[in-house]
Coordinates of C-alpha atoms and ligand atoms in Angstrom, one line a residue:
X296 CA 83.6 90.7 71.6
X297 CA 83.1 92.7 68.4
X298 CA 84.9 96.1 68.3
X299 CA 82.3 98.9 68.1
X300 CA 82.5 102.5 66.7
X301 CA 80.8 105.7 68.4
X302 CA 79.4 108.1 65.9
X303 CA 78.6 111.3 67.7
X304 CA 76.9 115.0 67.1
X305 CA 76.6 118.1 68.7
X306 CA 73.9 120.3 69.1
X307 CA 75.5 123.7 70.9
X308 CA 73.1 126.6 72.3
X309 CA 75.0 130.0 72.7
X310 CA 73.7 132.7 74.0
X311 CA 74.8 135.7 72.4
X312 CA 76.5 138.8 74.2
X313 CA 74.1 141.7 72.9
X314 CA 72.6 145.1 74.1
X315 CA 69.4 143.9 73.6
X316 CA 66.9 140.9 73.2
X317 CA 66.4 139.1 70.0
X318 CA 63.2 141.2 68.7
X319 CA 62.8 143.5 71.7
X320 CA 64.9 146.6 73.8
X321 CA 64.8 144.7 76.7
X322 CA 68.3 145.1 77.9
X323 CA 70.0 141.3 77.2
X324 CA 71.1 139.9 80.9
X325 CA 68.8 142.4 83.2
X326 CA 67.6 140.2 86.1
X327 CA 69.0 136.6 85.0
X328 CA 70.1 136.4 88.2
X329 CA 68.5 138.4 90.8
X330 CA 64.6 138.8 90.9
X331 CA 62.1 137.3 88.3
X332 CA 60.0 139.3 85.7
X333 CA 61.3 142.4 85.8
X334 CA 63.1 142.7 82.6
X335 CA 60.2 141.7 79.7
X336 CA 58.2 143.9 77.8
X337 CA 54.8 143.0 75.7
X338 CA 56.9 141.9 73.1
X339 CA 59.3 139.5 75.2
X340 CA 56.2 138.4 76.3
X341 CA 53.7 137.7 73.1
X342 CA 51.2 140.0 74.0
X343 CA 48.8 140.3 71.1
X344 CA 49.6 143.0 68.6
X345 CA 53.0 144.1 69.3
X346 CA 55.7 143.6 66.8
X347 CA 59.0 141.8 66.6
X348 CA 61.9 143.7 65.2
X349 CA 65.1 141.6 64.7
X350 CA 68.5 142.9 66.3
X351 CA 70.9 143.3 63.7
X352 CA 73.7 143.1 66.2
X353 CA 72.5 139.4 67.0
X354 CA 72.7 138.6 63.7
X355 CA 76.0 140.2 63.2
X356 CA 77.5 138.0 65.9
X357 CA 76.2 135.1 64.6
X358 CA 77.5 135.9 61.0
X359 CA 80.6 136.3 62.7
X360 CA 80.8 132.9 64.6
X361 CA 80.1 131.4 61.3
X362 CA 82.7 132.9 59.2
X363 CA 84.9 131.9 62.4
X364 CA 83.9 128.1 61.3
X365 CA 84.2 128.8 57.8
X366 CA 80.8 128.5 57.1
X367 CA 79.0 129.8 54.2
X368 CA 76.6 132.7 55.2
X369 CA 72.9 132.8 53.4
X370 CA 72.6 135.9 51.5
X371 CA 69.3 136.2 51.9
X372 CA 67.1 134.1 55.1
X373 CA 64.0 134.9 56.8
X374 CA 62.7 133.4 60.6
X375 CA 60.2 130.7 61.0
X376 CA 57.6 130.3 63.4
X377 CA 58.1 127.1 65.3
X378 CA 54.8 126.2 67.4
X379 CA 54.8 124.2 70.3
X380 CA 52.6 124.9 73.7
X381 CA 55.4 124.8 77.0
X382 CA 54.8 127.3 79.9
X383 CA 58.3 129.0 79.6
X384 CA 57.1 129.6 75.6
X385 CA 54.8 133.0 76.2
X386 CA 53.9 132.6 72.7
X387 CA 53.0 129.4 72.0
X388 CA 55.8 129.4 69.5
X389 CA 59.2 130.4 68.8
X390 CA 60.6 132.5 66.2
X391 CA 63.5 130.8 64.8
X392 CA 64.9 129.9 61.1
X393 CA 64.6 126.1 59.5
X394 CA 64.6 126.6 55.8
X395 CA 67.4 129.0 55.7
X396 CA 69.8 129.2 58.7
X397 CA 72.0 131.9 58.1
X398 CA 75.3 130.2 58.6
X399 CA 76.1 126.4 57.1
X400 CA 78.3 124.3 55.7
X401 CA 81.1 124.6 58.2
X402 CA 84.4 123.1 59.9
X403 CA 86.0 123.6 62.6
X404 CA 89.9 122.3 63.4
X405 CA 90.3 120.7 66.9
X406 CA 93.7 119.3 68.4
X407 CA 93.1 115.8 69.6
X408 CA 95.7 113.6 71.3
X409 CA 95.8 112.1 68.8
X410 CA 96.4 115.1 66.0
X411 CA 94.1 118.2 64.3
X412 CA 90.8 116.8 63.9
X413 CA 88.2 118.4 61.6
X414 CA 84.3 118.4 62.2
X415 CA 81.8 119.6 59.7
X416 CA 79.1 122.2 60.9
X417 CA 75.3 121.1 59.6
X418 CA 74.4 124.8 60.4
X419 CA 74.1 127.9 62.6
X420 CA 70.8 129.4 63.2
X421 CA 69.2 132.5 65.3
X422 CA 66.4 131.7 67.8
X423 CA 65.0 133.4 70.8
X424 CA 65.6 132.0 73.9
X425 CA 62.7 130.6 76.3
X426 CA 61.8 131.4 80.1
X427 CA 62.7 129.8 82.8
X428 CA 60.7 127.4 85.1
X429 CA 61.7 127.0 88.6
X430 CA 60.0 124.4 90.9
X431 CA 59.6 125.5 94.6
X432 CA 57.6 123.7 97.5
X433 CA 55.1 122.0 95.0
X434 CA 54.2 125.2 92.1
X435 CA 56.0 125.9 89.6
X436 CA 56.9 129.2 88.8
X437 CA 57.9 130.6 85.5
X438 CA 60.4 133.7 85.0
X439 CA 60.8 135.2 81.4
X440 CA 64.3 137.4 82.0
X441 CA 65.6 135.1 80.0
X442 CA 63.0 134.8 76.9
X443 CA 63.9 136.2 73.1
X444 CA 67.1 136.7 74.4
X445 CA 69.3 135.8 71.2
X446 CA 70.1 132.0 71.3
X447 CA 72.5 131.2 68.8
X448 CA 72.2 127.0 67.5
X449 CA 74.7 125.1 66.6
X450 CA 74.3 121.7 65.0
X451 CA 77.5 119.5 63.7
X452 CA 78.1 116.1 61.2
X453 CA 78.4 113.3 63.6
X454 CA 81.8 113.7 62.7
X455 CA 82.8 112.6 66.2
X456 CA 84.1 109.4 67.8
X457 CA 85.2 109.3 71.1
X458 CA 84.8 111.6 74.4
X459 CA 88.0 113.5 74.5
X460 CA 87.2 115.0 70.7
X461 CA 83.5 116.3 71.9
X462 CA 85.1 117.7 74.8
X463 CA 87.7 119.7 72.7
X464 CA 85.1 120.9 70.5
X465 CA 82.9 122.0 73.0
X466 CA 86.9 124.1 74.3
X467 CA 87.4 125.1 71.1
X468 CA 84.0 126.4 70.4
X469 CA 83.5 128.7 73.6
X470 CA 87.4 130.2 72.9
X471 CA 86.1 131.4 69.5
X472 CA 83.3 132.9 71.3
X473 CA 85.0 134.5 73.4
X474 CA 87.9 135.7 71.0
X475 CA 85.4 137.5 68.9
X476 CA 83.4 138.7 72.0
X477 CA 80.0 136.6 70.9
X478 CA 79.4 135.0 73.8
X479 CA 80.9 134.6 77.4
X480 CA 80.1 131.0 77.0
X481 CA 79.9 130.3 80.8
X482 CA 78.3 126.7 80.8
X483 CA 77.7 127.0 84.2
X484 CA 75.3 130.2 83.9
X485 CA 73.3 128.2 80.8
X486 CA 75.4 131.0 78.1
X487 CA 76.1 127.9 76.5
X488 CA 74.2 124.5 76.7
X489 CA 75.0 121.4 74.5
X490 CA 73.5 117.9 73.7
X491 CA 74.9 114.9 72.0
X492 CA 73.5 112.4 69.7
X493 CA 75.2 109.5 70.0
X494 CA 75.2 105.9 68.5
X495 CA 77.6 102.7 68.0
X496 CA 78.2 100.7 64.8
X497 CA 80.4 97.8 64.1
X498 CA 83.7 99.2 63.1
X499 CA 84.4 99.1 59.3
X500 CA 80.8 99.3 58.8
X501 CA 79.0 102.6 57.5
X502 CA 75.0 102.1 58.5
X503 CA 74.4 104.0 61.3
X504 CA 72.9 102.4 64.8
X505 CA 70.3 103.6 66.8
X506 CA 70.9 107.0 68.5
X507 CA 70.5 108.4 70.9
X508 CA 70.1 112.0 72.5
X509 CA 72.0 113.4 75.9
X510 CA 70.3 116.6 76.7
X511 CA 71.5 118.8 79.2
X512 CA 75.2 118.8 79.9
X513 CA 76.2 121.6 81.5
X514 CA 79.9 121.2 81.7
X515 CA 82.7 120.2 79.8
X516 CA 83.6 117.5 82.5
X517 CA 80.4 116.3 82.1
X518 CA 80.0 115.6 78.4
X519 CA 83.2 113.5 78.6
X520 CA 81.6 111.3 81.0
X521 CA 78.2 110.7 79.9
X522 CA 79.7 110.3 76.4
X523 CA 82.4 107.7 77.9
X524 CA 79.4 106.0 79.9
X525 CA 76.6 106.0 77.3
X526 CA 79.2 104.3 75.3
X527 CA 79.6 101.6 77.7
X528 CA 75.9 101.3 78.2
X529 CA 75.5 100.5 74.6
X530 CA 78.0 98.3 73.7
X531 CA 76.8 95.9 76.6
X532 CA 73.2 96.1 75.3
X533 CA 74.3 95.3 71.8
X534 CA 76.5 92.5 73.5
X535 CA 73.2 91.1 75.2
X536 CA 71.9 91.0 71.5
X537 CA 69.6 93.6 72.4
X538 CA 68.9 96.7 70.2
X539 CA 69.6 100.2 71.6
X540 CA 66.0 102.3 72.1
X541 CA 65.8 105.7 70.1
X542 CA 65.4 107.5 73.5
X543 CA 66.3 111.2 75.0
X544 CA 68.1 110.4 78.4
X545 CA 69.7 113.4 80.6
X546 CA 72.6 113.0 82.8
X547 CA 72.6 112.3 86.9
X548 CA 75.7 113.8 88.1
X549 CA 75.3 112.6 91.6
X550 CA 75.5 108.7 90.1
X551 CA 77.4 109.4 87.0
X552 CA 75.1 108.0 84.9
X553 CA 72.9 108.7 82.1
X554 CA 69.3 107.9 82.8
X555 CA 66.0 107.3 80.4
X556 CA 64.0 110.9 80.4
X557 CA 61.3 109.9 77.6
X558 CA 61.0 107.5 74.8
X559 CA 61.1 109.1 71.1
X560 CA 57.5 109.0 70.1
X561 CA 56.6 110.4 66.5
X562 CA 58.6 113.4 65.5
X563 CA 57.0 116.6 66.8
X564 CA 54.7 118.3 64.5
X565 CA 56.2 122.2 65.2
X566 CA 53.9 123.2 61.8
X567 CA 56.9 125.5 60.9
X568 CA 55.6 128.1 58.8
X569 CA 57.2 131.6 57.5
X570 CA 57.4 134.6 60.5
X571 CA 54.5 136.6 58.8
X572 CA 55.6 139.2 61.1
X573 CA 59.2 140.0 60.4
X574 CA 59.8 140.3 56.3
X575 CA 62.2 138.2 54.8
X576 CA 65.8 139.8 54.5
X577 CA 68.8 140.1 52.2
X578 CA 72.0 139.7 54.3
X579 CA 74.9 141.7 52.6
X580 CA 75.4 144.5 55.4
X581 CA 75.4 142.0 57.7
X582 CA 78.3 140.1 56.5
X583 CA 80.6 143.2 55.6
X584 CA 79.5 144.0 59.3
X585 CA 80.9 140.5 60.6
X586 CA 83.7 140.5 58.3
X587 CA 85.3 143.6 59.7
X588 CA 85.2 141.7 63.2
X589 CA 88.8 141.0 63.7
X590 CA 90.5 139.3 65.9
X591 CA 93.0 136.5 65.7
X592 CA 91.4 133.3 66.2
X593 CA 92.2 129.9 69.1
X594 CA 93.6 128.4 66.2
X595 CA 95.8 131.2 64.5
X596 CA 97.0 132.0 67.9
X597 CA 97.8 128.6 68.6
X598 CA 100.1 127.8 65.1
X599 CA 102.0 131.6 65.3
X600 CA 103.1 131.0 68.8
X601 CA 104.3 127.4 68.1
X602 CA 106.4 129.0 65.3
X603 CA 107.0 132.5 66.4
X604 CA 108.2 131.4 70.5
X605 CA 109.0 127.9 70.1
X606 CA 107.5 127.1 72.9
X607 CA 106.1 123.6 74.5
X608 CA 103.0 122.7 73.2
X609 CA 101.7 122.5 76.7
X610 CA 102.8 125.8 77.2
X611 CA 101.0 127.3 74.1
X612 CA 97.7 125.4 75.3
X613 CA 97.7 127.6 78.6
X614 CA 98.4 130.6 76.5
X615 CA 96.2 130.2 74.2
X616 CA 93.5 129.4 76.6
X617 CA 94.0 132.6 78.7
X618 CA 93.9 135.3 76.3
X619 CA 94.5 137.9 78.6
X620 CA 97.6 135.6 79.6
X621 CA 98.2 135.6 76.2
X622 CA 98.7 139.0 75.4
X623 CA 100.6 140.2 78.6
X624 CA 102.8 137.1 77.4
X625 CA 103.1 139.0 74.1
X626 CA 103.8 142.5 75.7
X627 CA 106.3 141.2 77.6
X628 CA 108.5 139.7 74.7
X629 CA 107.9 143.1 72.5
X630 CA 109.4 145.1 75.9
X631 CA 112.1 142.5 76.1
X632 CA 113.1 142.6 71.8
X633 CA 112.7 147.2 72.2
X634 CA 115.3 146.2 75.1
X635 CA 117.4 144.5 72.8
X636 CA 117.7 146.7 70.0
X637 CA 118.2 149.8 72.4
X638 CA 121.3 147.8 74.1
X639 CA 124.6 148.5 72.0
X640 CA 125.4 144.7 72.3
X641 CA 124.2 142.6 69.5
X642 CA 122.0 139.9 71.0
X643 CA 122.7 135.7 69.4
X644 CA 119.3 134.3 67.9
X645 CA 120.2 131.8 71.2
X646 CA 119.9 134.6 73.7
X647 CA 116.7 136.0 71.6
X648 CA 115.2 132.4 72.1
X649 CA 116.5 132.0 76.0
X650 CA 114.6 135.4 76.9
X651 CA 111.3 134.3 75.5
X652 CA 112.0 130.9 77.6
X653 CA 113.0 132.4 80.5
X654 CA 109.3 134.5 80.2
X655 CA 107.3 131.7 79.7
X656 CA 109.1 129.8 82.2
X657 CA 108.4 132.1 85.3
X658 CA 105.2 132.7 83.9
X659 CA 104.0 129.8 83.4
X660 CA 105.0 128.2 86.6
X661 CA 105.6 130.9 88.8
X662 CA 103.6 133.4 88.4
X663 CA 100.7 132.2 87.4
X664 CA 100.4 129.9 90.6
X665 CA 101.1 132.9 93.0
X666 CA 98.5 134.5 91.4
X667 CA 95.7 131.3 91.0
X668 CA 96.7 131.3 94.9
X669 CA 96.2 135.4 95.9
X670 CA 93.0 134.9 93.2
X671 CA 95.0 137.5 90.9
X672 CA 94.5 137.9 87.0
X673 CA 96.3 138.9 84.3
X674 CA 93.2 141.1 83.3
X675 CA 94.5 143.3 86.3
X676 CA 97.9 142.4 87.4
X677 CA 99.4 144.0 89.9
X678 CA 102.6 143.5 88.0
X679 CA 102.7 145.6 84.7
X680 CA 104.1 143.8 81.7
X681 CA 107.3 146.2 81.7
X682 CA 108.0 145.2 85.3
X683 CA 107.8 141.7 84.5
X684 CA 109.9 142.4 81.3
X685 CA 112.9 144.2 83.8
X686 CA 112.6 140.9 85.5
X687 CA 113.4 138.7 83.3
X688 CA 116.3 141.0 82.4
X689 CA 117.5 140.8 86.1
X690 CA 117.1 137.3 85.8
X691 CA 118.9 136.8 82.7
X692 CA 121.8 138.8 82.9
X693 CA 122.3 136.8 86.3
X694 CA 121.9 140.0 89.0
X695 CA 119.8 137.7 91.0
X696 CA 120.4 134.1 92.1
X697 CA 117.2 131.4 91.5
X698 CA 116.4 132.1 94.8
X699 CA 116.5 135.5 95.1
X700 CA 114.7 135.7 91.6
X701 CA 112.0 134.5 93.9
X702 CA 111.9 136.7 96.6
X703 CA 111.7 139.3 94.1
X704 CA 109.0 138.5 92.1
X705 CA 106.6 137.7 95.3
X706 CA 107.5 140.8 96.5
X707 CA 106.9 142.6 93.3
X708 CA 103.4 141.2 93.6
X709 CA 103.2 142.5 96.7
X710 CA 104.3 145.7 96.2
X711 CA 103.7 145.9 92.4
X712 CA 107.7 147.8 92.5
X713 CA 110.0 148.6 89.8
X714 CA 112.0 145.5 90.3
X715 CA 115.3 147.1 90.3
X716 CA 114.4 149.3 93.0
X717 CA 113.5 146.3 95.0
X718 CA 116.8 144.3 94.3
X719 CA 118.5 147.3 95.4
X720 CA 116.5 148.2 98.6
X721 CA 116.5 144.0 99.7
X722 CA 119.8 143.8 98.8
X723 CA 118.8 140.9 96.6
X724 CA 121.8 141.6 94.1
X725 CA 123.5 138.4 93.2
X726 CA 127.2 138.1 94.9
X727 CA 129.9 137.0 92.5
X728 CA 132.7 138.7 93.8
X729 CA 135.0 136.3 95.6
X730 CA 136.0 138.4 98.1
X731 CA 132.8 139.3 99.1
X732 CA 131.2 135.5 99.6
X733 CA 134.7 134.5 101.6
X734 CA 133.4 136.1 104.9
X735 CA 130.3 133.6 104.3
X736 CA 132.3 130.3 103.3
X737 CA 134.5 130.5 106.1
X738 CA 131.6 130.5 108.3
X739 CA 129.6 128.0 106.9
X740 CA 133.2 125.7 107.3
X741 CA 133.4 127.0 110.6
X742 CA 129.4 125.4 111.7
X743 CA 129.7 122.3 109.8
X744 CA 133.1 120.6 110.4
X745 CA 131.3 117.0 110.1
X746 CA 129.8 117.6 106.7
X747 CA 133.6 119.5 105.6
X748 CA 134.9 116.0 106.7
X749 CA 132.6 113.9 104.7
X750 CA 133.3 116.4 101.8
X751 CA 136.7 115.6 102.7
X752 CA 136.6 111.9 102.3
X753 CA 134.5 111.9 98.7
X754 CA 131.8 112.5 99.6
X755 CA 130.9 115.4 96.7
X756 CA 127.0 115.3 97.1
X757 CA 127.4 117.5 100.9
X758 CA 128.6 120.8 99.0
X759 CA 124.6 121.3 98.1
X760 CA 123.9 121.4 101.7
X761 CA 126.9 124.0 102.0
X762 CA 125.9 126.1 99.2
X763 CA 122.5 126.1 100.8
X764 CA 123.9 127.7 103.8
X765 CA 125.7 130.2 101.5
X766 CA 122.9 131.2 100.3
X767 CA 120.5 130.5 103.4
X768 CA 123.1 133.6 105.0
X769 CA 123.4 135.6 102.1
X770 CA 119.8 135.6 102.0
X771 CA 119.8 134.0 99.1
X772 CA 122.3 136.7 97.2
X773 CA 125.5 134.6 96.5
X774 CA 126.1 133.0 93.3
X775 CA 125.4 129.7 93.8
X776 CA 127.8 128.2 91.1
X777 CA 130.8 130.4 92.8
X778 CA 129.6 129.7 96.0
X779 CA 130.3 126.1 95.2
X780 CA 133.6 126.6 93.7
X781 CA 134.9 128.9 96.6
X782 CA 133.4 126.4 99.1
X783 CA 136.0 123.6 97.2
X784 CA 138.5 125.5 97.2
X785 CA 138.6 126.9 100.7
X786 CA 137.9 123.1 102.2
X787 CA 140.7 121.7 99.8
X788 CA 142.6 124.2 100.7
X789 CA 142.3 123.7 104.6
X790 CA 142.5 120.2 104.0
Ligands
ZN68 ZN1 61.1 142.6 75.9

């Protein structure tokens, strides 16, 4: 069998998170979601004689997202009318911009298995979005909420090759959109929409095959697979000795499977011609605008806590992914390193570096599954960063045992508590003191004479099942480490 090559490109629809609609003062997002029609004006809705006028803070955003992707940003672009006749079109046409998009020539870094990944961006452009059509009991019914809202388009260099890389893209591209507020990018509610053009070639060569368009992928998951199965699909019809059909196919969840929607006739004639409504326009307020648009980007994020925290990659991923995570993450280390300096002991770069650890570590695993599981976010946490800072100095300076570490923080969650006050009311405060756990031991010796006498003759793996009882009646307060040591000692001793 020859070994084949996918060559893949995006096409990415954002909606973007303005006040407004694209040319309108309909309020952007009014009715999406609850009754039909009631959020359009005679402009939104082409009546004859009304006037677009372009909303600057679309254009901003966009501007923005392209500086994000390092794209070069037109200084000077105008809108296009593109015509084509589609119920959910009031119109007739759609304003848009084909000449002169305002952002192009792009790249954007993704992290692949593999290793970082670039993939060119063709262009950025503004366009207005279209209405919806819904079709109940046999009519169709058409609802224009949703048209000239601002629709942002995205269009890369089939720069692509596999599945996994389109599906990081697509991750990378909402995060920057929602770093710099542009877009929610909810896939699921249509904010962000994306096809793929995808074809094989014989590997080595450079001609390009037939492609072939996937419209309508409304989730991550799904543009893995149709990408994964499309690629299938074609290599067996090139095995065959069949050619692949320049076709637009759409995606059946239900059988996993892409599926032929319509054969590609002659390109469409959309007789683009100049808005003769809306004057071209020089774009240098616009970019200062953008420019001054800052916030730290997936990426950035992504290489300073790597080197900052020296944390697991994995670790950073979640981070990164969660921004609001992210930055209670942050506040906790900047409690934890005022902590430090305030303290009149001088802190080793190895107790710095456990700290941090110790933070990710509980948040990571801990706390973020108690709080996936009581549907809890970070956004509002019931624990404030400086409570979870105290925490992890209980934890560290060893005033809690593992497992009362745990009781604590559940019921800090509960309670949302200064955690001292809570290792002090449920007596959680570790017990070193000898003299204190001996009561315990003894006892524990006392209930288990056969597991004594298998410690007794070698048996070494039994004291964890003693130290659990010292802990299980401590309620989980002894120090496990000289719980085991006493436990020794006193069975040695007895011996
Ligand atoms: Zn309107």
């Amino acid at each position: 069998m020859r070994e084949y090559e996918a060559v893949i490109g995006m096409e990415v629809h954002v909606e973007s998170k303005t006040n407004s609609k694209m040319f309108c003062s309909c309020i952007n997002g009014r009715g999406l979601e609850t009754q039909p029609n009631i959020n359009i004006c005679p402009i939104c809705t082409g009546h004859p004689g009304t006037l677009p006028v372009p909303n600057k803070q679309a254009l901003v955003k966009l501007a923005r997202f392209g500086q994000a992707l390092q794209c070069s940003i037109a200084d000077y672009t105008w809108f296009e009318r593109k015509s084509y006749f589609y119920p959910d079109l009031p119109k007739g046409y759609q304003i848009t911009q084909y000449e002169r998009p305002l952002c192009y020539d792009g790249q954007i870094e993704i992290m692949t298995s593999k290793g970082p990944k670039h993939i060119r961006i063709t262009r950025i452009h503004m366009e207005e979005d279209t209405g919806k059509l819904s079709h109940i009991n046999g009519k169709t019914v058409v609802d224009y909420n949703r048209a000239g809202l601002p629709l942002m388009e995205l269009v890369t260099e089939p720069d692509i090759r596999n599945a996994e890389e389109a599906k990081i893209f697509c991750e990378e591209l909402q995060l920057i959109l929602r770093y710099l507020d542009i877009s929610d990018g909810d896939m699921d509610k249509g904010q962000m929409r994306c096809e793929v053009n995808i074809s094989l070639r014989e590997k080595g060569t450079e001609t390009f095959g037939t492609k072939v368009e996937i419209k309508n992928l409304n989730s991550f998951r799904v543009v893995e697979q149709a990408i994964e199965y499309e690629i299938i699909r074609q290599t067996e019809v090139l095995e065959r000795g069949e050619s692949v059909i320049q076709e637009t196919r759409g995606w059946d969840d239900g059988k996993a499977i892409t599926f032929s929607q319509r054969k590609k006739e002659n390109a469409h004639d959309y007789r683009y011609f100049v808005e003769p409504d809306i004057p071209p326009f020089k774009t240098a307020d616009i970019i200062i605008e953008a420019a001054s648009i800052t916030a730290e980007l997936p990426i950035a994020k992504r290489k300073r806590f790597l080197g900052e925290y020296q944390l697991a990659s994995q670790q950073v991923e979640i981070l990164v992914r969660n921004k609001a995570l992210a930055d209670y993450f942050e506040q906790t280390v900047s409690e934890l390193k005022a902590w430090m300096i305030s303290e009149s002991k001088e802190f080793t770069p190895e107790e710095h570096t456990k700290l941090v650890k110790l933070s990710a570590n509980y948040l990571l695993t801990e706390l973020i599954k108690h709080y996936g599981e009581k549907g809890l976010t970070f956004d509002n946490s019931p624990i404030t960063a400086e409570n979870y800072a105290e925490f992890i100095k209980i934890v560290f300076s060893g005033e809690v045992s593992s497992t009362g570490a745990q009781t604590l923080l559940l019921q800090m969650i509960e309670t949302g508590s200064d955690p001292s006050d809570i290792v002090e009311s449920q007596g959680l405060k570790q017990v070193s003191d000898t003299n204190a756990l001996q009561g315990i031991v003894d006892k524990v010796i006392a209930e288990n004479p056969k597991v004594v006498l298998d410690y007794q003759n070698g048996n070494e793996n039994v004291i964890q099942f003693l130290v659990g009882q010292v802990m299980r009646h401590s309620k989980g307060s002894a120090n496990p480490q000289v719980a085991k040591q006493l436990l020794h000692d006193t069975i040695i001793q007895n011996k």
